[in-house]
Short mmCIF file of C-alpha atoms in Angstrom, two decimals:
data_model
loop_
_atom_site.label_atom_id
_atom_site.label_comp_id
_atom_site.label_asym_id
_atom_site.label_seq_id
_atom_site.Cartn_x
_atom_site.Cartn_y
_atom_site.Cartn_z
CA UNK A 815 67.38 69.26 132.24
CA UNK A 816 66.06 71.24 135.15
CA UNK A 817 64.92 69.59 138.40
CA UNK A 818 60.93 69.65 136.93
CA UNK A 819 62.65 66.56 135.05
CA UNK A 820 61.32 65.05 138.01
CA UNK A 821 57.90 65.53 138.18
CA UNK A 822 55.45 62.94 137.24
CA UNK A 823 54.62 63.77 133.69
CA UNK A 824 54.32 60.69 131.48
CA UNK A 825 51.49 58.25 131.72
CA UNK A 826 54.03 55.89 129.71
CA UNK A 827 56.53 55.90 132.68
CA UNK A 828 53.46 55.46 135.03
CA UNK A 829 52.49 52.19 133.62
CA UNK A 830 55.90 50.97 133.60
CA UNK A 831 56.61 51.26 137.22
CA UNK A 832 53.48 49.91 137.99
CA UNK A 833 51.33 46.47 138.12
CA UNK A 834 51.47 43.80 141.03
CA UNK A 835 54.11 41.39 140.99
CA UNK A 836 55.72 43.01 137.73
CA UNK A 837 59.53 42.22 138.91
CA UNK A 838 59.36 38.83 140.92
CA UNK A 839 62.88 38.55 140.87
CA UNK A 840 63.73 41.71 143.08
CA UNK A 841 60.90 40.46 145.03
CA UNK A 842 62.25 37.40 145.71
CA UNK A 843 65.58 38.98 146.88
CA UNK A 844 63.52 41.00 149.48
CA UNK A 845 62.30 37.92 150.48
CA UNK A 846 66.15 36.80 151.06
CA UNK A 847 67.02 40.05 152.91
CA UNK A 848 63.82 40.61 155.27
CA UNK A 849 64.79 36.98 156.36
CA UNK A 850 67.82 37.74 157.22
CA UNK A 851 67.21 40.64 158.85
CA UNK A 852 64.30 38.62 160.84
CA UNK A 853 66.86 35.96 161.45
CA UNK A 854 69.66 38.48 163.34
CA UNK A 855 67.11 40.42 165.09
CA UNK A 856 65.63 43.15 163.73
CA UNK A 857 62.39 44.75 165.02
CA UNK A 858 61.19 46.60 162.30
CA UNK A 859 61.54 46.94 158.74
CA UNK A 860 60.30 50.29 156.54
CA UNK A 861 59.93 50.52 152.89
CA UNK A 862 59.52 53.98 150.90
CA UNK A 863 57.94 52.91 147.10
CA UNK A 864 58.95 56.42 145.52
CA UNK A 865 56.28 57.21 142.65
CA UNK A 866 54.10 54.47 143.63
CA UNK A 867 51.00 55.78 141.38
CA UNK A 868 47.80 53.84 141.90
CA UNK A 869 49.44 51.75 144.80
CA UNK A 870 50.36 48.40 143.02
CA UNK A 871 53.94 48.18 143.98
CA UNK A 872 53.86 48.95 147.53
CA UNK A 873 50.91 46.31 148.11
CA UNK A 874 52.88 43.86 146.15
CA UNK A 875 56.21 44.40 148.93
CA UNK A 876 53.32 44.11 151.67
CA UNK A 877 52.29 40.51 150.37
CA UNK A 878 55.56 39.45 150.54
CA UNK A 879 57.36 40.98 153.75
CA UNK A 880 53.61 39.44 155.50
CA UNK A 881 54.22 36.50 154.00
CA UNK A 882 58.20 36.00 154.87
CA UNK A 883 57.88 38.19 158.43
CA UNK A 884 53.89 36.32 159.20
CA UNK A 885 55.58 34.11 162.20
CA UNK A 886 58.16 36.57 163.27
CA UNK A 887 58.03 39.65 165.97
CA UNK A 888 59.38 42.42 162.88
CA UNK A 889 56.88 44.88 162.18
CA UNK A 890 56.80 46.36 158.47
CA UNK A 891 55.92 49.78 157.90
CA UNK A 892 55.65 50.80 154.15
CA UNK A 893 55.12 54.19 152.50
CA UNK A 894 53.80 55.01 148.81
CA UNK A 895 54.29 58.38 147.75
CA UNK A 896 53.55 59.96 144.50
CA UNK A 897 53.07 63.63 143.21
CA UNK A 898 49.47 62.92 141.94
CA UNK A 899 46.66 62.92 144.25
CA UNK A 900 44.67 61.27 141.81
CA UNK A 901 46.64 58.35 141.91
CA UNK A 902 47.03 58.69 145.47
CA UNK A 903 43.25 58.43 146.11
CA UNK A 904 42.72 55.21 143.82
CA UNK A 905 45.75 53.59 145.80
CA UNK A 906 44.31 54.54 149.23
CA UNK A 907 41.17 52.19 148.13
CA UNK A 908 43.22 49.64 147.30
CA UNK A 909 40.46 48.34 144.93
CA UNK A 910 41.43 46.87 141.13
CA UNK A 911 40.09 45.14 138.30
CA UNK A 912 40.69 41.32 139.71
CA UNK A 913 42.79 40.88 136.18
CA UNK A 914 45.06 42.81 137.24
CA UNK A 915 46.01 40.11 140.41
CA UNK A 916 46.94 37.95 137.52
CA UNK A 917 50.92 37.81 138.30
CA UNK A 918 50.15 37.26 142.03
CA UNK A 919 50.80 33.81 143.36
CA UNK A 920 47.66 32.21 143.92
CA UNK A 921 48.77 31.19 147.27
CA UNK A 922 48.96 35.24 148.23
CA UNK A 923 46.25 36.24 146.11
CA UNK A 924 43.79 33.68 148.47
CA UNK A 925 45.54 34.92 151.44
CA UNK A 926 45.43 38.59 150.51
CA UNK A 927 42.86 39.78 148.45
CA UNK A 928 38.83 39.44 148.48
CA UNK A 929 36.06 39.58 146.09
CA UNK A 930 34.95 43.80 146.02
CA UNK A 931 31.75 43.38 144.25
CA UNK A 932 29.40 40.54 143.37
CA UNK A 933 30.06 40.55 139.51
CA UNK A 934 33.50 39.34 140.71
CA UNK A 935 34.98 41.71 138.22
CA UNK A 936 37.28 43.94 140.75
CA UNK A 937 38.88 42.36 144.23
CA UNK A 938 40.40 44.30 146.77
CA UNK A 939 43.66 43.88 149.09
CA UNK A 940 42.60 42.95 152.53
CA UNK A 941 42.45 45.33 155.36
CA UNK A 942 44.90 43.88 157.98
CA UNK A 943 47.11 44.52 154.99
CA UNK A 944 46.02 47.87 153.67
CA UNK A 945 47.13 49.12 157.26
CA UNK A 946 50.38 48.26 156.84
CA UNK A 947 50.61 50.73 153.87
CA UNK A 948 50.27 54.90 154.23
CA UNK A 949 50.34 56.87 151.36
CA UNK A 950 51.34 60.78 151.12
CA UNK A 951 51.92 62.99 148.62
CA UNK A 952 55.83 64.04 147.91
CA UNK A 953 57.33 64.73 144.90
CA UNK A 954 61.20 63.54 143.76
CA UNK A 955 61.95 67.08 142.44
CA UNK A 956 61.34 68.50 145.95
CA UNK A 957 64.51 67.81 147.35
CA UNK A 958 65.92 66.85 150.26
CA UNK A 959 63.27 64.61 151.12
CA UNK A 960 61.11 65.21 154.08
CA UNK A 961 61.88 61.54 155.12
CA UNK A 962 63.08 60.45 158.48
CA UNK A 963 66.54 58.45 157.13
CA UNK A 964 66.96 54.92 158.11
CA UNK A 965 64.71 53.47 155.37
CA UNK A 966 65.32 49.61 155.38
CA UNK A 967 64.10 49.61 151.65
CA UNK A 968 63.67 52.60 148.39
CA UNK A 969 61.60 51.17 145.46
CA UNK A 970 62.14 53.58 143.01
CA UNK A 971 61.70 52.80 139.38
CA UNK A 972 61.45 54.05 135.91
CA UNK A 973 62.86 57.56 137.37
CA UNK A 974 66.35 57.74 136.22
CA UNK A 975 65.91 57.46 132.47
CA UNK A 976 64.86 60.78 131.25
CA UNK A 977 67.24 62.79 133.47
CA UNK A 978 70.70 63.98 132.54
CA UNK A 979 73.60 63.12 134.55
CA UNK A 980 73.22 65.97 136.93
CA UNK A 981 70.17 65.18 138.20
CA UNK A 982 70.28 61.33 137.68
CA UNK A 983 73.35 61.50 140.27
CA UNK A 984 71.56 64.29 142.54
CA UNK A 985 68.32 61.61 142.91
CA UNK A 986 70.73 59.08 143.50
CA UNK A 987 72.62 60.61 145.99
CA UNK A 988 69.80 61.90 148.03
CA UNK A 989 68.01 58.22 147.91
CA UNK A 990 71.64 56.59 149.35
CA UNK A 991 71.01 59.65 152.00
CA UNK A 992 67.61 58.59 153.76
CA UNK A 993 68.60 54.56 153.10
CA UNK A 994 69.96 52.92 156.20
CA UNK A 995 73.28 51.09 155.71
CA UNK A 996 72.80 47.59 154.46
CA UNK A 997 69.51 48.55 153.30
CA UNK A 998 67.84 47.75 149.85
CA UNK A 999 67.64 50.00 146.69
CA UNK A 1000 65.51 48.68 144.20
CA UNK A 1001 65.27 49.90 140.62
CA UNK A 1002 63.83 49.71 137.36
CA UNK A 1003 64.97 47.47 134.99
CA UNK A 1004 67.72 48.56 132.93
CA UNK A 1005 68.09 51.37 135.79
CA UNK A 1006 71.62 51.09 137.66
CA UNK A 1007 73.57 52.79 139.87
CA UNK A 1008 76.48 54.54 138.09
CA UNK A 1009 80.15 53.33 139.02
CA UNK A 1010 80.67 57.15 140.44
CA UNK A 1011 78.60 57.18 142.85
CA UNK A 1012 79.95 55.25 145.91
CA UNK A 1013 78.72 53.26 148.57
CA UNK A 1014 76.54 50.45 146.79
CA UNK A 1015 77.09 47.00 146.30
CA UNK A 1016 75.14 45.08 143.31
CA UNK A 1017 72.97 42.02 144.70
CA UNK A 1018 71.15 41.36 141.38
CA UNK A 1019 69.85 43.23 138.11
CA UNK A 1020 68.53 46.72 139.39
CA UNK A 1021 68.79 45.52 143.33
CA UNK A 1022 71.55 47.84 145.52
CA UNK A 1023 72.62 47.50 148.61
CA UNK A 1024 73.71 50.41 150.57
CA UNK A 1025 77.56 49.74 152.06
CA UNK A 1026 77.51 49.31 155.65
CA UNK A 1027 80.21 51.43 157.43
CA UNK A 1028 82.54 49.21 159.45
#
């Protein structure tokens, strides 16, 4: 399969990696990490959500590194890209059907997201929160990535499954290039990192870490 495997293609794979609070496990273990990272010192964490489509998953990692870094002095920085401007636009408004809030925690869906129109029927995420989160376009077959390395955090999911072993490993390889060591990996489920490719340590299910040198 050629590199155009890449490309954003299937409205199928779209849904999948989509939706807010659809994995609150490897939330939960960003939780753990951003902590800890808080806790010996750091002063600022940045996320990349690769494919982020209509925005759901990178406003989902805001709620949470707000919520965990809210009484700290860490800035967050997060960036959704996708290949779609489309998708891009709707993300940039930051503006969905309120069912869609359903898996959010009611304690960060009060704290994070507000009533967009009087029928009640769509709510938006807030605004202090919306500027933590920039959205470009970039597309995974255009590689290398025109990322500054040092990422704290990749959420990338539901990319690996239609692409041979070529071009599963080249993804791979070039998201363990621009992630900072001891950062995060996240996957889909069912997504791992294969045993060939070294330098990642398994925290959970389709959660990485990247192998700090010594």
């Amino acid at each position: 399969m050629s590199a155009a495997a890449l490309a954003l293609t299937h409205d199928a794979r779209r849904r999948a990696r989509q939706g807010f609070f659809r994995d609150p496990e490897q939330l939960a273990s960003l939780t753990r990490e951003a902590a800890r990272w808080a806790r010996a010192g750091a002063s600022e964490i940045r996320v990349w959500c690769a494919a982020a489509g209509t925005g759901e998953v990178p406003y989902s990692v805001a709620m949470v590194l707000d919520q965990v870094l809210r009484d700290s002095p860490v800035e967050f920085r997060i960036l959704g890209t996708d290949s779609s401007t489309r998708a891009l636009a709707f993300a940039r408004q930051a503006r969905y059907p309120a069912a869609q809030f359903a898996q959010v925690p009611l304690a960060l869906r009060a704290r994070y997201c507000e009533l967009a129109s009087v029928s009640g029927n769509d709510e938006r995420v807030v605004a202090n929160l919306r500027l933590r989160v920039a959205f470009r376009r970039l597309s995974l077959a255009t590689q290398p990535f025109a990322l500054r390395p040092g990422l704290d955090v990749i959420v990338c999911r539901e990319q690996l499954g239609d692409l041979n072993t070529f071009d599963r490993r080249r993804l791979l390889a070039e998201l363990q290039r621009v992630l900072a060591p001891g950062g995060l990996l996240l996957l889909g489920r069912g997504e791992k990192v294969e045993a060939s490719l070294a330098g990642f340590e398994v925290l959970t299910c389709s959660v990485y870490r990247k192998v700090e040198v010594e």
